PDB file of C-alpha atoms in Angstrom:
ATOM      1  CA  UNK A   1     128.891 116.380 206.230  1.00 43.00           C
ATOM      2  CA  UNK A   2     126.135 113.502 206.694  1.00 45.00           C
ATOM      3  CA  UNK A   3     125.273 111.268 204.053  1.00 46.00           C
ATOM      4  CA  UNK A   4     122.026 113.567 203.268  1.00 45.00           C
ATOM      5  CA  UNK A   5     123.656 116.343 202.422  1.00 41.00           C
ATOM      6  CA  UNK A   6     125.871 114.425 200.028  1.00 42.00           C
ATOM      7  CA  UNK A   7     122.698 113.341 197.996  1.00 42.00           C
ATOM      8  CA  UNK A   8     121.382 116.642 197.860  1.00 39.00           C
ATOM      9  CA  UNK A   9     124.814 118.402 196.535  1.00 35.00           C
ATOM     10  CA  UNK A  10     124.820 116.332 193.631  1.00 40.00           C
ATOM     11  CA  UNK A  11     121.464 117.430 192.201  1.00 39.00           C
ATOM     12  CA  UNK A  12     122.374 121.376 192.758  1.00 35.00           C
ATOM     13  CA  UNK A  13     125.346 120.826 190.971  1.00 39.00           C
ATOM     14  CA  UNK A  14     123.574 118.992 187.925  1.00 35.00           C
ATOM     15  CA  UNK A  15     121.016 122.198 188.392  1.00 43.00           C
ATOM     16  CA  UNK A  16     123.662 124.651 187.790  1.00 41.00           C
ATOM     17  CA  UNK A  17     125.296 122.967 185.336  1.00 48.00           C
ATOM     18  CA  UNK A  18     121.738 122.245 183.279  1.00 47.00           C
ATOM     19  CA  UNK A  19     121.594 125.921 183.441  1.00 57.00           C
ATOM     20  CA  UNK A  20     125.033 126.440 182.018  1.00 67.00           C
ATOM     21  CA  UNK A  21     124.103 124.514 179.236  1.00 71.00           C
ATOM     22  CA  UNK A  22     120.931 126.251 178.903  1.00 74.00           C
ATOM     23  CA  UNK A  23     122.527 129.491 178.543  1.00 79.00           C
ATOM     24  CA  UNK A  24     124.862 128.254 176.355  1.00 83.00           C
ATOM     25  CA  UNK A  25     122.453 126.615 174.207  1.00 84.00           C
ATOM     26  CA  UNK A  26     120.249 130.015 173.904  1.00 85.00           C
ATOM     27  CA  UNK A  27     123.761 131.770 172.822  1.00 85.00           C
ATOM     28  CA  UNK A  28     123.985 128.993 170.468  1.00 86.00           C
ATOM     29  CA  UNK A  29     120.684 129.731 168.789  1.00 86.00           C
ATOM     30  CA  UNK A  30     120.831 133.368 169.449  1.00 84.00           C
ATOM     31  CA  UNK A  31     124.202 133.226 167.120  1.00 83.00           C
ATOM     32  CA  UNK A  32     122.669 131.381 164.639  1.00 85.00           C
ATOM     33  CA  UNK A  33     119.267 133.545 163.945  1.00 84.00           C
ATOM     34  CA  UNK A  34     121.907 136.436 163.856  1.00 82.00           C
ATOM     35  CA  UNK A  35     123.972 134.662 161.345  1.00 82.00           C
ATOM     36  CA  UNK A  36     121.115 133.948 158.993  1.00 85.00           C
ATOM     37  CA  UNK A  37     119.736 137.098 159.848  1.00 85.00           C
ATOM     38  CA  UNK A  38     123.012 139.332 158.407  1.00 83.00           C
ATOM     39  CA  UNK A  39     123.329 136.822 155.607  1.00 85.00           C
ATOM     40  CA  UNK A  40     119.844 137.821 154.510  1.00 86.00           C
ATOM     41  CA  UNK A  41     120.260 141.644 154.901  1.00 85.00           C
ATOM     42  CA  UNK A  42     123.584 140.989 152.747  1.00 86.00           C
ATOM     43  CA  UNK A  43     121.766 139.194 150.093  1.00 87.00           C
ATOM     44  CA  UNK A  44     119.040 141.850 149.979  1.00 86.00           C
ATOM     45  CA  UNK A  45     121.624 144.794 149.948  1.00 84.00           C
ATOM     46  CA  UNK A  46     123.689 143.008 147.400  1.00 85.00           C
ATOM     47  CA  UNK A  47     120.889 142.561 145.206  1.00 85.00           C
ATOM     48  CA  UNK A  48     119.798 146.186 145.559  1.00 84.00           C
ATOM     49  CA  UNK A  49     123.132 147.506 144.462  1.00 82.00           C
ATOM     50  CA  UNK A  50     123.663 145.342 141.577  1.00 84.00           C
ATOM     51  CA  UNK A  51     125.655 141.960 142.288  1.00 84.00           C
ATOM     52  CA  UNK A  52     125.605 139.296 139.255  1.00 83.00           C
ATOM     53  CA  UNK A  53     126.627 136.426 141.658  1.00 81.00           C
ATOM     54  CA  UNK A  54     125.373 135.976 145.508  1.00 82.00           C
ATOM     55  CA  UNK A  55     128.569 133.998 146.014  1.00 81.00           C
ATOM     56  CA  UNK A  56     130.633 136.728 145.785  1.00 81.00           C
ATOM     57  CA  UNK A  57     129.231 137.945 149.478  1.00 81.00           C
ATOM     58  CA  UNK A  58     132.067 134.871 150.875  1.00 82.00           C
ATOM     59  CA  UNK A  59     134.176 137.857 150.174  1.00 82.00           C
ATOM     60  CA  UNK A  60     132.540 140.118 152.527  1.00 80.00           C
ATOM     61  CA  UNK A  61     134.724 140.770 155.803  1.00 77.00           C
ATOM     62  CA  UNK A  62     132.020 139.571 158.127  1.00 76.00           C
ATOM     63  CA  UNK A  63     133.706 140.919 161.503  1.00 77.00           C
ATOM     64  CA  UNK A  64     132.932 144.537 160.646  1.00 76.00           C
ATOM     65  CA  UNK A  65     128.873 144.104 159.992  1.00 79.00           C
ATOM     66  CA  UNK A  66     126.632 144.786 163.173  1.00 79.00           C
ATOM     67  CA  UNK A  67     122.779 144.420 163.668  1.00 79.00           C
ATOM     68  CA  UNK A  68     121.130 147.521 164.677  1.00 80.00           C
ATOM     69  CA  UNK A  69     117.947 148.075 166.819  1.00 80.00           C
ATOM     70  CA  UNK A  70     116.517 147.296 163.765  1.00 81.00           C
ATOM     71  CA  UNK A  71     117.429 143.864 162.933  1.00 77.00           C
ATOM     72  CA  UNK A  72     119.129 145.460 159.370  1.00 81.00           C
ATOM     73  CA  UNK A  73     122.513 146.036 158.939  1.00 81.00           C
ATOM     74  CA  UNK A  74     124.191 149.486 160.256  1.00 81.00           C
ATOM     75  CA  UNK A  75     125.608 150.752 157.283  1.00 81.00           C
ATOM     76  CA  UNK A  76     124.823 147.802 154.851  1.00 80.00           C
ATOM     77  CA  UNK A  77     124.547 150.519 151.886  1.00 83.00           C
ATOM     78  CA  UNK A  78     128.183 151.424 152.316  1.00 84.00           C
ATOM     79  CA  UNK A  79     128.996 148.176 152.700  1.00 83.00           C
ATOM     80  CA  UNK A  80     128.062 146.981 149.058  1.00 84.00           C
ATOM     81  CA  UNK A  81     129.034 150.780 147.663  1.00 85.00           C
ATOM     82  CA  UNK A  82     132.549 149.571 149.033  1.00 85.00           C
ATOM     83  CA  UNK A  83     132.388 146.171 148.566  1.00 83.00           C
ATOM     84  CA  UNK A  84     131.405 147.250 144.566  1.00 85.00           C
ATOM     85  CA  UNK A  85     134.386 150.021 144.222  1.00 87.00           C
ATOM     86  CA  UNK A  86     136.575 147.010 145.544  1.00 85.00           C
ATOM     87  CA  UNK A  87     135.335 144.240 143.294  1.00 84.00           C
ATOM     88  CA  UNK A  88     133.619 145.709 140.729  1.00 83.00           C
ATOM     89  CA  UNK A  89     133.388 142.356 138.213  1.00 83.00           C
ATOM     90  CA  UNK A  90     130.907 141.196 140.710  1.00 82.00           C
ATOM     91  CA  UNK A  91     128.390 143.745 139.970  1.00 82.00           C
ATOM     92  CA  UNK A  92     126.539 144.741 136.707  1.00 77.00           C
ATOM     93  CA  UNK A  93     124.263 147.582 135.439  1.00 66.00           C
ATOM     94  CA  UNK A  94     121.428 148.517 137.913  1.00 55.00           C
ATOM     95  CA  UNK A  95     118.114 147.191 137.078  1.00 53.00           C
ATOM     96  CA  UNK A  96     115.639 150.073 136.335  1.00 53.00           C
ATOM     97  CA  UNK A  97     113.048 147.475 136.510  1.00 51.00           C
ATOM     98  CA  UNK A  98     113.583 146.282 139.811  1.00 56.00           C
ATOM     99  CA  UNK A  99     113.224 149.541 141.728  1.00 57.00           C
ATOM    100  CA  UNK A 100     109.588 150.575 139.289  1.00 59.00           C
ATOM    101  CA  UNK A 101     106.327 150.056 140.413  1.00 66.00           C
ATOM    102  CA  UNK A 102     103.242 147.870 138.658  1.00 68.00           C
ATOM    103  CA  UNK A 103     100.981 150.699 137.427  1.00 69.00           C
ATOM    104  CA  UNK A 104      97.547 150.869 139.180  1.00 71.00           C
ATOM    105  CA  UNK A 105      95.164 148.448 137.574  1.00 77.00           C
ATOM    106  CA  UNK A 106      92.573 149.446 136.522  1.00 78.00           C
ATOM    107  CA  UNK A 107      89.405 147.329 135.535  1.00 78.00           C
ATOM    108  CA  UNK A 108      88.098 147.215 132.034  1.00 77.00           C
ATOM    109  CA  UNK A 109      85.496 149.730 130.970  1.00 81.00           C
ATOM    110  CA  UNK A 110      83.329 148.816 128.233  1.00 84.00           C
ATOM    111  CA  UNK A 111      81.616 151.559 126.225  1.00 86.00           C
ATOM    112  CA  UNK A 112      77.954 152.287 126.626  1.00 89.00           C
ATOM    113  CA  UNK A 113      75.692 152.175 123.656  1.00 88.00           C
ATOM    114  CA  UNK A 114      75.191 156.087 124.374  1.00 91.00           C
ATOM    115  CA  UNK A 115      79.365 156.841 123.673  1.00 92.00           C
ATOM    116  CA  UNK A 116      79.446 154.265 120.612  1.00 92.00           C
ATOM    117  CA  UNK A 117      79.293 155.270 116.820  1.00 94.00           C
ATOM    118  CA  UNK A 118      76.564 153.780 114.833  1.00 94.00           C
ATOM    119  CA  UNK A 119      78.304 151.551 113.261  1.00 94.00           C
ATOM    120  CA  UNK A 120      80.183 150.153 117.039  1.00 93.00           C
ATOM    121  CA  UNK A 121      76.857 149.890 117.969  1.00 93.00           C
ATOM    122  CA  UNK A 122      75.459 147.819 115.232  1.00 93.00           C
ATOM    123  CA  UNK A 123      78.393 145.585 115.299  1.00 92.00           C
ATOM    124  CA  UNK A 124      78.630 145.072 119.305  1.00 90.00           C
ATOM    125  CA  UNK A 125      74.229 144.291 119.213  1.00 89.00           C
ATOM    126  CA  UNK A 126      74.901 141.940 116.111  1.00 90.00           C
ATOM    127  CA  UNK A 127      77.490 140.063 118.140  1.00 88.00           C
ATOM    128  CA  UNK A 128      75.223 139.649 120.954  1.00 86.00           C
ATOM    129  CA  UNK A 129      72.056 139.036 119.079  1.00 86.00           C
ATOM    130  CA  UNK A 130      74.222 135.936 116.869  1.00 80.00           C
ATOM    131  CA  UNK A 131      73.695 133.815 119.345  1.00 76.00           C
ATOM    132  CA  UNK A 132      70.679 134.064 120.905  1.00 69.00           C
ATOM    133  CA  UNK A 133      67.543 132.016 119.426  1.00 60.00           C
TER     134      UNK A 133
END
């Protein structure tokens, strides 16, 4: 080989290996976002199905949760219904609460003066009238 093509091997190897590390770093990443992204979907379940303590999900055997398509959990509600037949101190009562919904709002209706009594009627021009000079 001439002494050009020994400069120029160099530099493809540092390519390849720049894309190695590249790759590598994008698995990195991609394994963290997943991570954080099951460790979420645990907390949510967990909180769903009654757990007391978060810390108790260190006891979760992480090897047998997948993503799905989804990004959630496949089969994350069996999960905690096992997980709480397992270890059951680490879950209380159910929250009714949690699962209801705010009621509608509504905004406040005053009366007319046509649908008050007499004596509403008096009373609400009175309190306006008090302060006018």
């Amino acid at each position: 080989m001439s002494d050009d093509s020994a400069e120029v091997l160099p530099g493809i190897a540092f390519e390849v290996e720049a894309d190695e590390q590249g790759v590598d770093e994008v698995a990195r990443v991609r394994g963290e976002y997943q991570a954080r992204l099951v460790l979420a979907n645990l907390r949510t379940e967990a909180v769903r199905a009654g757990m007391i303590d978060l810390d108790g999900l260190k006891l979760v055997d992480l090897s047998t949760v997948r993503l799905g398509n989804d990004d959630k959990i496949v089969g994350a509600r069996k999960l905690m219904d096992d997980f709480k037949r397992n270890k059951p101190w680490l879950f209380g009562a159910v929250s009714s609460s949690s699962a209801a919904m705010a009621p509608a709002s509504q905004p406040v209706r005053q009366k007319t003066a046509l649908e008050m009594t007499d004596e509403e009627y008096a009373a609400a021009r009175a309190a306006v009238t008090k302060y006018q000079f």
